[in-house]
Amino acid sequence: MINIFTVDLEDWRHIHYLNSEDEVPERLEENTGLILDVLQDYDVKATFFIVGELAENYPSLIRKILKHGHEIGFHTYHHTPLWDHSRERLEEEIRRFRKLMKENFNVGIYGFRAPLFSLNRKTSWAIEVLERENFLYDSSIFPIWNPVYGEPKAPRTPYFIKSTDITRKSDSGIIEFPLLTYRFLTFNIPAAGGIYLRFLPERIIFKAIEKFNASNNPTVIYIHPREVDPSPPKLKLSMFKEKLFTYKTKETLKKVENLLKRFQFTSAINYIRGWNIE
Ligand SMILES: [Zn+2]
């Protein structure tokens, strides 16, 4: 069973609650390089959901990602959550990003991930926009409860999604790849990546993937380049947030490596191409 590996390509400054006076270093190329190396070591292709402005600022990095055979998806132009977007703005950003990617890198865009997993009932209009813009899939649903994001009633395995009810499996529409969760009693525990990947014991994540794969379903894992930063910047965050964002970066890469060693992964578009959709 093959799973989906994704990278949300953004830098330290895209953390949504940074203090505006914080001096944030640019570490995108170095940190992404570490992820590209480990993916290459295990011969894994991934999907990189890119913040549009970064494709303008780091063309050589984009070229490198493409040269490694990875897929590029869209993560909005400036990392704006959907609750701060409008239909018109999202449409305009999609067209701008696609034009940039086609003209500069000759590559098509098929997938979307909302910043902060901000796809919920209130922002479900985004699915309609993606469908109209001929996207093949979305990967923004996190079927968990969280104070900021999440849609706990949504399916945990891939399904056809419609904006009329994003929590129901539809017969048609674009494909939704929800982020990995682990079912515990009546709760869905997030296990897909980011801080969860860093703090959850490896055996829980392994077990979650094994369970999904045993029922013939792929899991979706995500990581940010800053999470593997060997020397994270000192940010003026509260102790709690500082711990979340600056600790354990070294172990993250090791954890990713262990995942790649144990399970099979590919990009979302490769998965779709090999998937017989009933
Ligand atoms: Zn993001």
Coordinates of C-alpha atoms and ligand atoms in Angstrom, one line a residue:
M1 CA 0.0 0.0 0.0
I2 CA 1.4 3.4 -1.0
N3 CA 1.0 6.5 1.1
I4 CA 1.3 10.2 0.3
F5 CA 4.1 12.4 1.5
T6 CA 3.7 16.2 1.4
V7 CA 5.8 19.2 2.3
D8 CA 4.2 22.6 3.0
L9 CA 6.9 24.8 1.5
E10 CA 7.1 27.9 3.7
D11 CA 9.7 29.6 5.9
W12 CA 9.9 30.7 9.6
R13 CA 8.1 33.9 8.8
H14 CA 5.0 32.1 7.7
I15 CA 4.2 31.0 11.3
H16 CA 0.8 32.8 11.7
Y17 CA 1.3 34.2 15.2
L18 CA 4.8 35.6 15.0
N19 CA 5.4 39.0 16.6
S20 CA 5.7 41.5 13.8
E21 CA 8.9 42.9 15.3
D22 CA 10.6 39.5 15.3
E23 CA 13.6 39.3 13.1
V24 CA 13.1 36.1 11.2
P25 CA 15.9 34.6 9.2
E26 CA 15.4 33.1 5.7
R27 CA 16.3 29.5 6.0
L28 CA 14.1 28.0 3.3
E29 CA 16.8 26.7 1.0
E30 CA 18.9 25.0 3.6
N31 CA 16.0 23.3 5.4
T32 CA 14.3 22.2 2.2
G33 CA 17.6 20.8 1.0
L34 CA 17.7 18.5 4.1
I35 CA 14.2 17.2 3.2
L36 CA 15.1 16.8 -0.5
D37 CA 18.2 14.7 0.5
V38 CA 16.3 12.3 2.8
L39 CA 13.6 11.9 0.1
Q40 CA 16.3 11.1 -2.4
D41 CA 18.0 8.6 -0.1
Y42 CA 14.8 6.6 0.0
D43 CA 13.8 7.3 -3.6
V44 CA 10.5 8.9 -2.6
K45 CA 8.6 11.5 -4.7
A46 CA 6.5 13.9 -2.7
T47 CA 4.1 16.8 -3.2
F48 CA 5.4 20.3 -2.3
F49 CA 2.5 22.7 -1.6
I50 CA 4.1 26.0 -2.3
V51 CA 3.4 29.5 -1.1
G52 CA 3.2 31.4 -4.4
E53 CA 5.5 34.3 -3.3
L54 CA 8.3 31.9 -2.6
A55 CA 8.2 30.6 -6.2
E56 CA 8.9 34.1 -7.2
N57 CA 11.7 34.6 -4.7
Y58 CA 13.4 31.2 -4.9
P59 CA 13.3 30.0 -8.6
S60 CA 16.4 27.9 -8.2
L61 CA 14.8 26.0 -5.3
I62 CA 11.7 25.3 -7.3
R63 CA 13.8 24.1 -10.2
K64 CA 15.7 21.7 -7.8
I65 CA 12.4 20.3 -6.4
L66 CA 11.2 19.7 -9.9
K67 CA 14.4 18.1 -11.0
H68 CA 14.1 15.6 -8.2
G69 CA 10.7 14.6 -9.7
H70 CA 8.5 16.0 -7.1
E71 CA 5.0 17.5 -7.6
I72 CA 4.2 21.1 -7.0
G73 CA 0.8 22.0 -5.4
F74 CA -0.6 25.4 -4.3
H75 CA -0.6 26.7 -0.7
T76 CA -2.1 30.2 -1.6
Y77 CA 0.1 33.1 -2.7
H78 CA 0.9 34.6 0.7
H79 CA -0.1 31.9 3.2
T80 CA -3.5 33.4 3.9
P81 CA -6.0 31.1 5.6
L82 CA -9.2 30.6 3.7
W83 CA -11.2 32.5 6.4
D84 CA -9.4 35.6 5.3
H85 CA -9.9 35.0 1.6
S86 CA -12.8 35.5 -0.8
R87 CA -13.7 33.4 -3.8
E88 CA -12.5 36.1 -6.1
R89 CA -9.1 36.5 -4.4
L90 CA -8.6 32.7 -4.4
E91 CA -9.4 32.5 -8.0
E92 CA -7.1 35.3 -8.9
E93 CA -4.3 33.8 -6.8
I94 CA -4.7 30.4 -8.5
R95 CA -4.5 31.9 -12.0
R96 CA -1.5 34.0 -11.0
F97 CA 0.3 31.0 -9.6
R98 CA -0.5 28.7 -12.5
K99 CA 0.7 31.3 -15.0
L100 CA 3.9 31.8 -13.1
M101 CA 4.6 28.0 -12.9
K102 CA 3.7 27.4 -16.5
E103 CA 5.8 30.3 -17.9
N104 CA 8.8 29.9 -15.7
F105 CA 8.9 26.1 -14.9
N106 CA 6.6 24.6 -17.5
V107 CA 4.6 22.7 -15.0
G108 CA 0.9 22.2 -14.3
I109 CA -0.8 22.5 -10.9
Y110 CA -3.4 19.9 -9.8
G111 CA -3.6 20.1 -6.0
F112 CA -4.3 22.5 -3.2
R113 CA -3.7 22.7 0.5
A114 CA -5.2 25.5 2.6
P115 CA -2.9 27.3 5.1
L116 CA -3.7 26.2 8.6
F117 CA -5.9 23.5 7.2
S118 CA -8.5 26.3 7.1
L119 CA -11.1 24.3 5.1
N120 CA -14.2 23.9 7.1
R121 CA -18.0 24.3 6.7
K122 CA -17.7 28.1 6.6
T123 CA -14.9 28.1 4.0
S124 CA -16.3 25.2 1.9
W125 CA -16.8 27.6 -1.1
A126 CA -13.1 27.0 -1.8
I127 CA -13.9 23.5 -3.0
E128 CA -16.3 25.0 -5.6
V129 CA -13.5 27.3 -6.7
L130 CA -11.0 24.4 -7.0
E131 CA -13.4 22.4 -9.0
R132 CA -14.1 25.2 -11.4
E133 CA -10.4 25.8 -11.8
N134 CA -9.9 22.2 -12.8
F135 CA -8.0 21.0 -9.7
L136 CA -7.9 17.2 -9.3
Y137 CA -7.6 17.2 -5.6
D138 CA -7.5 19.0 -2.3
S139 CA -5.6 18.0 0.9
S140 CA -6.8 20.5 3.5
I141 CA -9.2 18.5 5.6
F142 CA -8.0 17.6 9.1
P143 CA -10.7 15.4 10.7
I144 CA -9.9 16.6 14.2
W145 CA -11.1 19.1 16.7
N146 CA -8.6 21.9 17.3
P147 CA -9.2 25.4 18.6
V148 CA -8.0 26.9 15.3
Y149 CA -8.8 24.4 12.6
G150 CA -10.3 21.0 11.9
E151 CA -13.5 19.3 10.8
P152 CA -14.0 16.4 13.2
K153 CA -17.0 15.0 11.3
A154 CA -15.2 14.7 8.0
P155 CA -14.2 11.3 6.6
R156 CA -10.7 10.1 7.6
T157 CA -9.9 8.4 4.3
P158 CA -9.8 9.8 0.7
Y159 CA -13.2 10.7 -0.8
F160 CA -14.9 12.8 -3.4
I161 CA -15.7 16.2 -1.8
K162 CA -18.4 18.7 -2.7
S163 CA -18.7 22.2 -1.3
T164 CA -22.4 21.6 -0.3
D165 CA -21.3 19.3 2.5
I166 CA -17.6 18.7 2.9
T167 CA -18.1 16.2 5.7
R168 CA -20.0 13.7 3.4
K169 CA -18.6 11.4 0.8
S170 CA -19.9 12.4 -2.6
D171 CA -20.3 10.4 -5.9
S172 CA -18.3 12.9 -7.9
G173 CA -16.2 16.0 -7.5
I174 CA -12.5 16.5 -6.8
I175 CA -10.7 14.1 -4.5
E176 CA -10.0 15.0 -0.9
F177 CA -7.0 13.6 0.8
P178 CA -7.6 14.1 4.6
L179 CA -4.5 14.3 6.9
L180 CA -3.7 11.3 8.9
T181 CA -5.5 10.7 12.2
Y182 CA -5.4 8.0 14.7
R183 CA -8.7 6.8 16.1
F184 CA -8.7 6.5 19.9
L185 CA -11.9 5.7 21.7
T186 CA -14.3 8.2 20.1
F187 CA -11.6 10.8 19.2
N188 CA -9.5 11.4 16.2
I189 CA -6.0 12.2 17.2
P190 CA -4.0 14.0 14.6
A191 CA -0.9 12.1 13.6
A192 CA -0.1 13.4 10.1
G193 CA 2.9 15.6 10.6
G194 CA 4.1 19.0 11.9
I195 CA 4.0 19.2 15.7
Y196 CA 2.1 15.9 15.9
L197 CA 4.8 14.0 14.1
R198 CA 7.4 15.6 16.3
F199 CA 5.7 14.9 19.6
L200 CA 3.7 11.7 19.2
P201 CA 5.6 8.5 19.9
E202 CA 6.7 6.8 16.7
R203 CA 4.8 3.6 17.5
I204 CA 1.4 5.5 17.5
I205 CA 2.2 7.0 14.1
F206 CA 3.3 3.6 12.8
K207 CA 0.2 2.0 14.1
A208 CA -2.1 4.6 12.6
I209 CA -0.5 4.1 9.2
E210 CA -0.6 0.3 9.5
K211 CA -4.3 0.5 10.3
F212 CA -5.1 2.6 7.3
N213 CA -3.0 0.5 5.0
A214 CA -4.6 -2.7 6.3
S215 CA -8.0 -1.4 5.1
N216 CA -6.5 -0.4 1.7
N217 CA -6.3 3.3 2.4
P218 CA -3.4 5.6 2.0
T219 CA -2.3 8.1 4.7
V220 CA -1.2 11.6 4.2
I221 CA 1.8 12.9 6.0
Y222 CA 3.1 16.5 6.0
I223 CA 6.2 18.4 7.1
H224 CA 7.4 22.0 7.0
P225 CA 11.1 22.8 6.1
R226 CA 11.5 24.8 9.4
E227 CA 10.7 21.7 11.4
V228 CA 14.0 20.2 10.4
D229 CA 16.0 23.4 10.9
P230 CA 19.3 22.3 12.7
S231 CA 19.6 25.8 14.3
P232 CA 16.1 27.3 14.8
P233 CA 16.0 31.0 15.3
K234 CA 15.3 32.5 18.7
L235 CA 11.8 33.9 18.3
K236 CA 9.9 36.0 20.9
L237 CA 7.2 33.5 21.5
S238 CA 5.6 32.3 24.7
M239 CA 7.5 29.5 26.4
F240 CA 4.9 27.0 25.3
K241 CA 4.9 28.1 21.6
E242 CA 8.6 28.3 21.7
K243 CA 8.8 24.7 22.8
L244 CA 6.5 23.7 20.1
F245 CA 8.3 25.4 17.3
T246 CA 11.9 25.3 18.2
Y247 CA 12.5 22.0 20.0
K248 CA 13.0 18.6 18.5
T249 CA 14.0 19.8 15.1
K250 CA 16.9 17.3 15.0
E251 CA 14.7 14.3 15.8
T252 CA 12.2 15.3 13.2
L253 CA 14.4 14.4 10.3
K254 CA 15.2 11.1 11.9
K255 CA 11.5 10.4 12.4
V256 CA 10.8 11.2 8.7
E257 CA 13.6 8.9 7.8
N258 CA 12.1 6.1 9.9
L259 CA 8.8 6.6 8.2
L260 CA 10.3 6.5 4.7
K261 CA 12.3 3.4 5.7
R262 CA 9.2 1.5 7.0
F263 CA 6.4 2.6 4.6
Q264 CA 6.0 3.3 0.9
F265 CA 5.2 6.9 -0.1
T266 CA 4.7 8.9 -3.2
S267 CA 3.3 12.3 -4.4
A268 CA -0.5 12.9 -4.5
I269 CA -0.5 13.1 -8.3
N270 CA 1.4 9.8 -8.7
Y271 CA -1.0 8.2 -6.3
I272 CA -4.0 9.4 -8.3
R273 CA -2.5 8.3 -11.6
G274 CA -2.1 4.8 -10.2
W275 CA -5.4 4.7 -8.4
N276 CA -8.5 3.1 -9.9
I277 CA -11.3 5.4 -8.7
E278 CA -14.6 3.6 -8.6
Ligands
ZN1 ZN 1.2 26.3 5.7

